[in-house]
Amino acid sequence: MNSPTPDPADALRPRLPSPLRPVADERFERHGVRLLLKRDDLIHPDLPGNKWRKLAPNLRAARGRTVLTFGGAYSNHLRATAAAGRLLGFPTVGVVRGDELADRPLNPSLSRCAADGMRLLFADRTSYRAKHEPAVLARFTADAGAAAGTDPQDVYVVPEGGSNALAARGCAELGAELRDDPEGVSVAAVACGTGGTLAGLAAGLGPGRRALGVAVLRGGFLGGEVRGLQRAAFGGPAGDWSLEERFHFGGYARATPALDAFAADFEDRHGLPVERLYVAKLLYALSTLAAEGAFPRGTALAAVITGRPDAP
Ligand SMILES: *Cc1c(COP(=O)(O)O)cnc(C)c1O
């Protein structure tokens, strides 16, 4: 018997709008900048931050079908998708980058996915990179159907990192929450992986405000990704946004002692658990930019806290 598919927006009971809280930090105040933390990490315990905002509209579109998606061995997006599958009762399949992982015990992140019922398929790096090509995607979709015991026609594909047009539209809500907040945010900053969150944030902020994206990967491809996502989601450029690509610290999941020290100090000062892959680089970038005088005096600067550290 089929029960109606619950609307994920209701069934997952997200905490929205997420809280926006000022923090007193003299490294910003000295330069006339008011720092606020947009606590998207508090939206949902299992689908924190932008992962909820990006997945919710996709889960609505999937209508309970098997969801196939992609990620690295420590992907927050894979974990969020697996958790949503458990909570809402739909099948999930994750294609993981790196076929060498198939012969090893699962790391804690992938163990969590498996415990939530996600079927894991391990792809060699060449196929993984080619996952957008129709023939390769068709093979993954067929494999996912077989793994989940469903017809490949009933497999709904969510791209790596969860970023597509629906996701960018979901993240426009983040911009709209900031736009409508009486704190009078003038600049909103977010750490970027695939750029889906920035694409939506900028669109939702509306005129007179700007979005700033801090890249945590190296490579200089992000601007093109954000433009492409905005074209797909909004039909063209939307909102005022720019990128900072100086703060990747060597690349994804790379860090330096200075970054670690900064993050630990921020936790001590403000009691905010600082997620290290994205949020630490965002906050470090913002404090450096403030010191460089990049923000006019009187700026109300919202830092979007997109996630929190993993529970031990
Ligand atoms: C996934 C993720 C991001 C990056 O979001 P994109 O939309 O891919 O740019 C930022 N912060 C955290 C904590 C994330 O998990």
PDB file of N, CA, C and O and ligand atoms in Angstrom, residues 48-51 54 75-77 160-163 171 190-199 216 222 229 252 275 277-279 304-308, ligand 1:
ATOM      1  N   PRO A  48      22.288  19.318   8.370  1.00  0.00           N
ATOM      2  CA  PRO A  48      22.570  20.693   8.766  1.00  0.00           C
ATOM      3  C   PRO A  48      22.784  21.610   7.574  1.00  0.00           C
ATOM      4  O   PRO A  48      23.199  21.191   6.494  1.00  0.00           O
ATOM      5  N   GLY A  49      22.475  22.854   7.813  1.00  0.00           N
ATOM      6  CA  GLY A  49      22.913  23.941   6.954  1.00  0.00           C
ATOM      7  C   GLY A  49      22.419  23.854   5.538  1.00  0.00           C
ATOM      8  O   GLY A  49      21.267  23.541   5.253  1.00  0.00           O
ATOM      9  N   ASN A  50      23.329  24.162   4.641  1.00  0.00           N
ATOM     10  CA  ASN A  50      22.947  24.219   3.238  1.00  0.00           C
ATOM     11  C   ASN A  50      22.543  22.854   2.705  1.00  0.00           C
ATOM     12  O   ASN A  50      21.884  22.759   1.677  1.00  0.00           O
ATOM     13  N   LYS A  51      22.925  21.787   3.404  1.00  0.00           N
ATOM     14  CA  LYS A  51      22.543  20.455   2.919  1.00  0.00           C
ATOM     15  C   LYS A  51      21.022  20.298   2.983  1.00  0.00           C
ATOM     16  O   LYS A  51      20.416  19.725   2.088  1.00  0.00           O
ATOM     17  N   LYS A  54      19.488  22.562   0.183  1.00  0.00           N
ATOM     18  CA  LYS A  54      19.659  22.045  -1.173  1.00  0.00           C
ATOM     19  C   LYS A  54      18.866  20.762  -1.407  1.00  0.00           C
ATOM     20  O   LYS A  54      18.337  20.523  -2.496  1.00  0.00           O
ATOM     21  N   SER A  75      32.065  12.872   2.398  1.00  0.00           N
ATOM     22  CA  SER A  75      31.087  13.853   1.936  1.00  0.00           C
ATOM     23  C   SER A  75      29.956  14.108   2.939  1.00  0.00           C
ATOM     24  O   SER A  75      29.227  13.183   3.334  1.00  0.00           O
ATOM     25  N   ASN A  76      29.800  15.380   3.337  1.00  0.00           N
ATOM     26  CA  ASN A  76      28.655  15.762   4.175  1.00  0.00           C
ATOM     27  C   ASN A  76      27.350  15.559   3.417  1.00  0.00           C
ATOM     28  O   ASN A  76      26.316  15.255   4.006  1.00  0.00           O
ATOM     29  N   HIS A  77      27.409  15.768   2.102  1.00  0.00           N
ATOM     30  CA  HIS A  77      26.202  15.626   1.286  1.00  0.00           C
ATOM     31  C   HIS A  77      25.722  14.174   1.254  1.00  0.00           C
ATOM     32  O   HIS A  77      24.521  13.902   1.354  1.00  0.00           O
ATOM     33  N   GLU A 160      26.647  15.696  -7.545  1.00  0.00           N
ATOM     34  CA  GLU A 160      27.636  15.794  -6.472  1.00  0.00           C
ATOM     35  C   GLU A 160      27.425  17.081  -5.668  1.00  0.00           C
ATOM     36  O   GLU A 160      27.186  18.147  -6.236  1.00  0.00           O
ATOM     37  N   GLY A 161      27.514  16.950  -4.348  1.00  0.00           N
ATOM     38  CA  GLY A 161      27.353  18.139  -3.516  1.00  0.00           C
ATOM     39  C   GLY A 161      25.918  18.624  -3.462  1.00  0.00           C
ATOM     40  O   GLY A 161      25.609  19.599  -2.774  1.00  0.00           O
ATOM     41  N   GLY A 162      25.013  17.963  -4.187  1.00  0.00           N
ATOM     42  CA  GLY A 162      23.600  18.338  -4.142  1.00  0.00           C
ATOM     43  C   GLY A 162      23.266  19.599  -4.909  1.00  0.00           C
ATOM     44  O   GLY A 162      22.160  20.120  -4.797  1.00  0.00           O
ATOM     45  N   SER A 163      24.220  20.119  -5.705  1.00  0.00           N
ATOM     46  CA  SER A 163      23.986  21.415  -6.341  1.00  0.00           C
ATOM     47  C   SER A 163      23.417  21.287  -7.745  1.00  0.00           C
ATOM     48  O   SER A 163      24.080  20.802  -8.654  1.00  0.00           O
ATOM     49  N   CYS A 171      18.408  27.550  -1.810  1.00  0.00           N
ATOM     50  CA  CYS A 171      19.334  28.424  -1.084  1.00  0.00           C
ATOM     51  C   CYS A 171      18.980  29.900  -1.242  1.00  0.00           C
ATOM     52  O   CYS A 171      19.478  30.736  -0.478  1.00  0.00           O
ATOM     53  N   VAL A 190      29.758  33.139   2.630  1.00  0.00           N
ATOM     54  CA  VAL A 190      29.584  31.695   2.782  1.00  0.00           C
ATOM     55  C   VAL A 190      30.797  30.975   2.191  1.00  0.00           C
ATOM     56  O   VAL A 190      31.390  31.440   1.221  1.00  0.00           O
ATOM     57  N   ALA A 191      31.152  29.847   2.794  1.00  0.00           N
ATOM     58  CA  ALA A 191      32.216  29.012   2.242  1.00  0.00           C
ATOM     59  C   ALA A 191      31.654  28.200   1.078  1.00  0.00           C
ATOM     60  O   ALA A 191      30.522  27.739   1.133  1.00  0.00           O
ATOM     61  N   CYS A 192      32.451  28.031   0.030  1.00  0.00           N
ATOM     62  CA  CYS A 192      31.963  27.377  -1.188  1.00  0.00           C
ATOM     63  C   CYS A 192      32.749  26.127  -1.533  1.00  0.00           C
ATOM     64  O   CYS A 192      33.982  26.138  -1.526  1.00  0.00           O
ATOM     65  N   GLY A 193      31.996  25.070  -1.871  1.00  0.00           N
ATOM     66  CA  GLY A 193      32.572  23.886  -2.487  1.00  0.00           C
ATOM     67  C   GLY A 193      32.160  23.863  -3.948  1.00  0.00           C
ATOM     68  O   GLY A 193      32.928  24.204  -4.843  1.00  0.00           O
ATOM     69  N   THR A 194      30.902  23.497  -4.202  1.00  0.00           N
ATOM     70  CA  THR A 194      30.388  23.479  -5.577  1.00  0.00           C
ATOM     71  C   THR A 194      29.793  24.816  -6.001  1.00  0.00           C
ATOM     72  O   THR A 194      29.544  25.033  -7.186  1.00  0.00           O
ATOM     73  N   GLY A 195      29.478  25.694  -5.052  1.00  0.00           N
ATOM     74  CA  GLY A 195      28.957  27.023  -5.384  1.00  0.00           C
ATOM     75  C   GLY A 195      27.440  27.122  -5.410  1.00  0.00           C
ATOM     76  O   GLY A 195      26.893  28.202  -5.643  1.00  0.00           O
ATOM     77  N   GLY A 196      26.744  26.030  -5.147  1.00  0.00           N
ATOM     78  CA  GLY A 196      25.281  26.054  -5.184  1.00  0.00           C
ATOM     79  C   GLY A 196      24.683  26.971  -4.130  1.00  0.00           C
ATOM     80  O   GLY A 196      23.701  27.682  -4.383  1.00  0.00           O
ATOM     81  N   THR A 197      25.286  26.974  -2.962  1.00  0.00           N
ATOM     82  CA  THR A 197      24.757  27.811  -1.880  1.00  0.00           C
ATOM     83  C   THR A 197      24.947  29.288  -2.203  1.00  0.00           C
ATOM     84  O   THR A 197      24.029  30.094  -2.035  1.00  0.00           O
ATOM     85  N   LEU A 198      26.127  29.640  -2.698  1.00  0.00           N
ATOM     86  CA  LEU A 198      26.391  31.034  -3.070  1.00  0.00           C
ATOM     87  C   LEU A 198      25.449  31.491  -4.187  1.00  0.00           C
ATOM     88  O   LEU A 198      24.914  32.608  -4.141  1.00  0.00           O
ATOM     89  N   ALA A 199      25.227  30.625  -5.173  1.00  0.00           N
ATOM     90  CA  ALA A 199      24.354  30.977  -6.302  1.00  0.00           C
ATOM     91  C   ALA A 199      22.968  31.381  -5.803  1.00  0.00           C
ATOM     92  O   ALA A 199      22.395  32.385  -6.249  1.00  0.00           O
ATOM     93  N   VAL A 216      36.920  26.921  -0.807  1.00  0.00           N
ATOM     94  CA  VAL A 216      37.767  26.043   0.011  1.00  0.00           C
ATOM     95  C   VAL A 216      38.544  25.052  -0.857  1.00  0.00           C
ATOM     96  O   VAL A 216      39.364  24.309  -0.347  1.00  0.00           O
ATOM     97  N   LEU A 222      35.267  27.991  -9.798  1.00  0.00           N
ATOM     98  CA  LEU A 222      34.035  28.234  -9.054  1.00  0.00           C
ATOM     99  C   LEU A 222      33.136  29.291  -9.695  1.00  0.00           C
ATOM    100  O   LEU A 222      31.915  29.130  -9.733  1.00  0.00           O
ATOM    101  N   LEU A 229      24.976  27.658 -12.518  1.00  0.00           N
ATOM    102  CA  LEU A 229      23.852  27.313 -11.633  1.00  0.00           C
ATOM    103  C   LEU A 229      22.814  28.422 -11.617  1.00  0.00           C
ATOM    104  O   LEU A 229      21.612  28.162 -11.586  1.00  0.00           O
ATOM    105  N   TYR A 252      41.107  21.288  -0.708  1.00  0.00           N
ATOM    106  CA  TYR A 252      40.051  20.701   0.104  1.00  0.00           C
ATOM    107  C   TYR A 252      40.638  19.863   1.245  1.00  0.00           C
ATOM    108  O   TYR A 252      41.530  19.031   1.026  1.00  0.00           O
ATOM    109  N   GLU A 275      33.384  24.033  12.348  1.00  0.00           N
ATOM    110  CA  GLU A 275      33.607  22.970  11.368  1.00  0.00           C
ATOM    111  C   GLU A 275      34.855  23.360  10.568  1.00  0.00           C
ATOM    112  O   GLU A 275      35.005  24.493  10.132  1.00  0.00           O
ATOM    113  N   LEU A 277      36.430  22.011   7.590  1.00  0.00           N
ATOM    114  CA  LEU A 277      36.655  21.950   6.142  1.00  0.00           C
ATOM    115  C   LEU A 277      36.178  23.209   5.436  1.00  0.00           C
ATOM    116  O   LEU A 277      36.770  23.626   4.440  1.00  0.00           O
ATOM    117  N   TYR A 278      35.122  23.810   5.946  1.00  0.00           N
ATOM    118  CA  TYR A 278      34.529  24.980   5.286  1.00  0.00           C
ATOM    119  C   TYR A 278      34.496  26.203   6.203  1.00  0.00           C
ATOM    120  O   TYR A 278      34.985  27.267   5.852  1.00  0.00           O
ATOM    121  N   VAL A 279      33.855  26.035   7.355  1.00  0.00           N
ATOM    122  CA  VAL A 279      33.543  27.202   8.190  1.00  0.00           C
ATOM    123  C   VAL A 279      34.817  27.873   8.719  1.00  0.00           C
ATOM    124  O   VAL A 279      34.892  29.104   8.766  1.00  0.00           O
ATOM    125  N   VAL A 304      27.699  32.888   7.164  1.00  0.00           N
ATOM    126  CA  VAL A 304      26.769  31.756   7.178  1.00  0.00           C
ATOM    127  C   VAL A 304      27.510  30.534   7.724  1.00  0.00           C
ATOM    128  O   VAL A 304      28.493  30.076   7.142  1.00  0.00           O
ATOM    129  N   ILE A 305      27.024  30.038   8.864  1.00  0.00           N
ATOM    130  CA  ILE A 305      27.627  28.851   9.482  1.00  0.00           C
ATOM    131  C   ILE A 305      26.897  27.639   8.897  1.00  0.00           C
ATOM    132  O   ILE A 305      25.800  27.279   9.309  1.00  0.00           O
ATOM    133  N   THR A 306      27.541  27.041   7.881  1.00  0.00           N
ATOM    134  CA  THR A 306      26.880  26.026   7.066  1.00  0.00           C
ATOM    135  C   THR A 306      26.914  24.638   7.685  1.00  0.00           C
ATOM    136  O   THR A 306      26.230  23.725   7.187  1.00  0.00           O
ATOM    137  N   GLY A 307      27.738  24.447   8.713  1.00  0.00           N
ATOM    138  CA  GLY A 307      27.811  23.113   9.294  1.00  0.00           C
ATOM    139  C   GLY A 307      28.497  23.162  10.640  1.00  0.00           C
ATOM    140  O   GLY A 307      28.891  24.228  11.104  1.00  0.00           O
ATOM    141  N   ARG A 308      28.628  22.000  11.248  1.00  0.00           N
ATOM    142  CA  ARG A 308      29.322  21.943  12.538  1.00  0.00           C
ATOM    143  C   ARG A 308      30.245  20.734  12.509  1.00  0.00           C
ATOM    144  O   ARG A 308      30.109  19.856  11.659  1.00  0.00           O
TER     145      ARG A 308
HETATM  146  C1  LIG B   1      28.705  21.233   1.466  1.00  0.00           C
HETATM  147  C2  LIG B   1      29.168  22.306   2.362  1.00  0.00           C
HETATM  148  C3  LIG B   1      29.487  23.605   1.887  1.00  0.00           C
HETATM  149  C4  LIG B   1      29.581  23.941   0.418  1.00  0.00           C
HETATM  150  O1  LIG B   1      28.376  24.203  -0.215  1.00  0.00           O
HETATM  151  P1  LIG B   1      28.326  24.353  -1.814  1.00  0.00           P
HETATM  152  O2  LIG B   1      26.910  24.639  -2.098  1.00  0.00           O
HETATM  153  O3  LIG B   1      28.779  23.032  -2.374  1.00  0.00           O
HETATM  154  O4  LIG B   1      29.254  25.439  -2.225  1.00  0.00           O
HETATM  155  C5  LIG B   1      29.812  24.571   2.813  1.00  0.00           C
HETATM  156  N1  LIG B   1      29.865  24.285   4.133  1.00  0.00           N
HETATM  157  C6  LIG B   1      29.597  23.057   4.628  1.00  0.00           C
HETATM  158  C7  LIG B   1      29.704  22.811   6.089  1.00  0.00           C
HETATM  159  C8  LIG B   1      29.243  22.026   3.760  1.00  0.00           C
HETATM  160  O5  LIG B   1      28.996  20.800   4.252  1.00  0.00           O
END
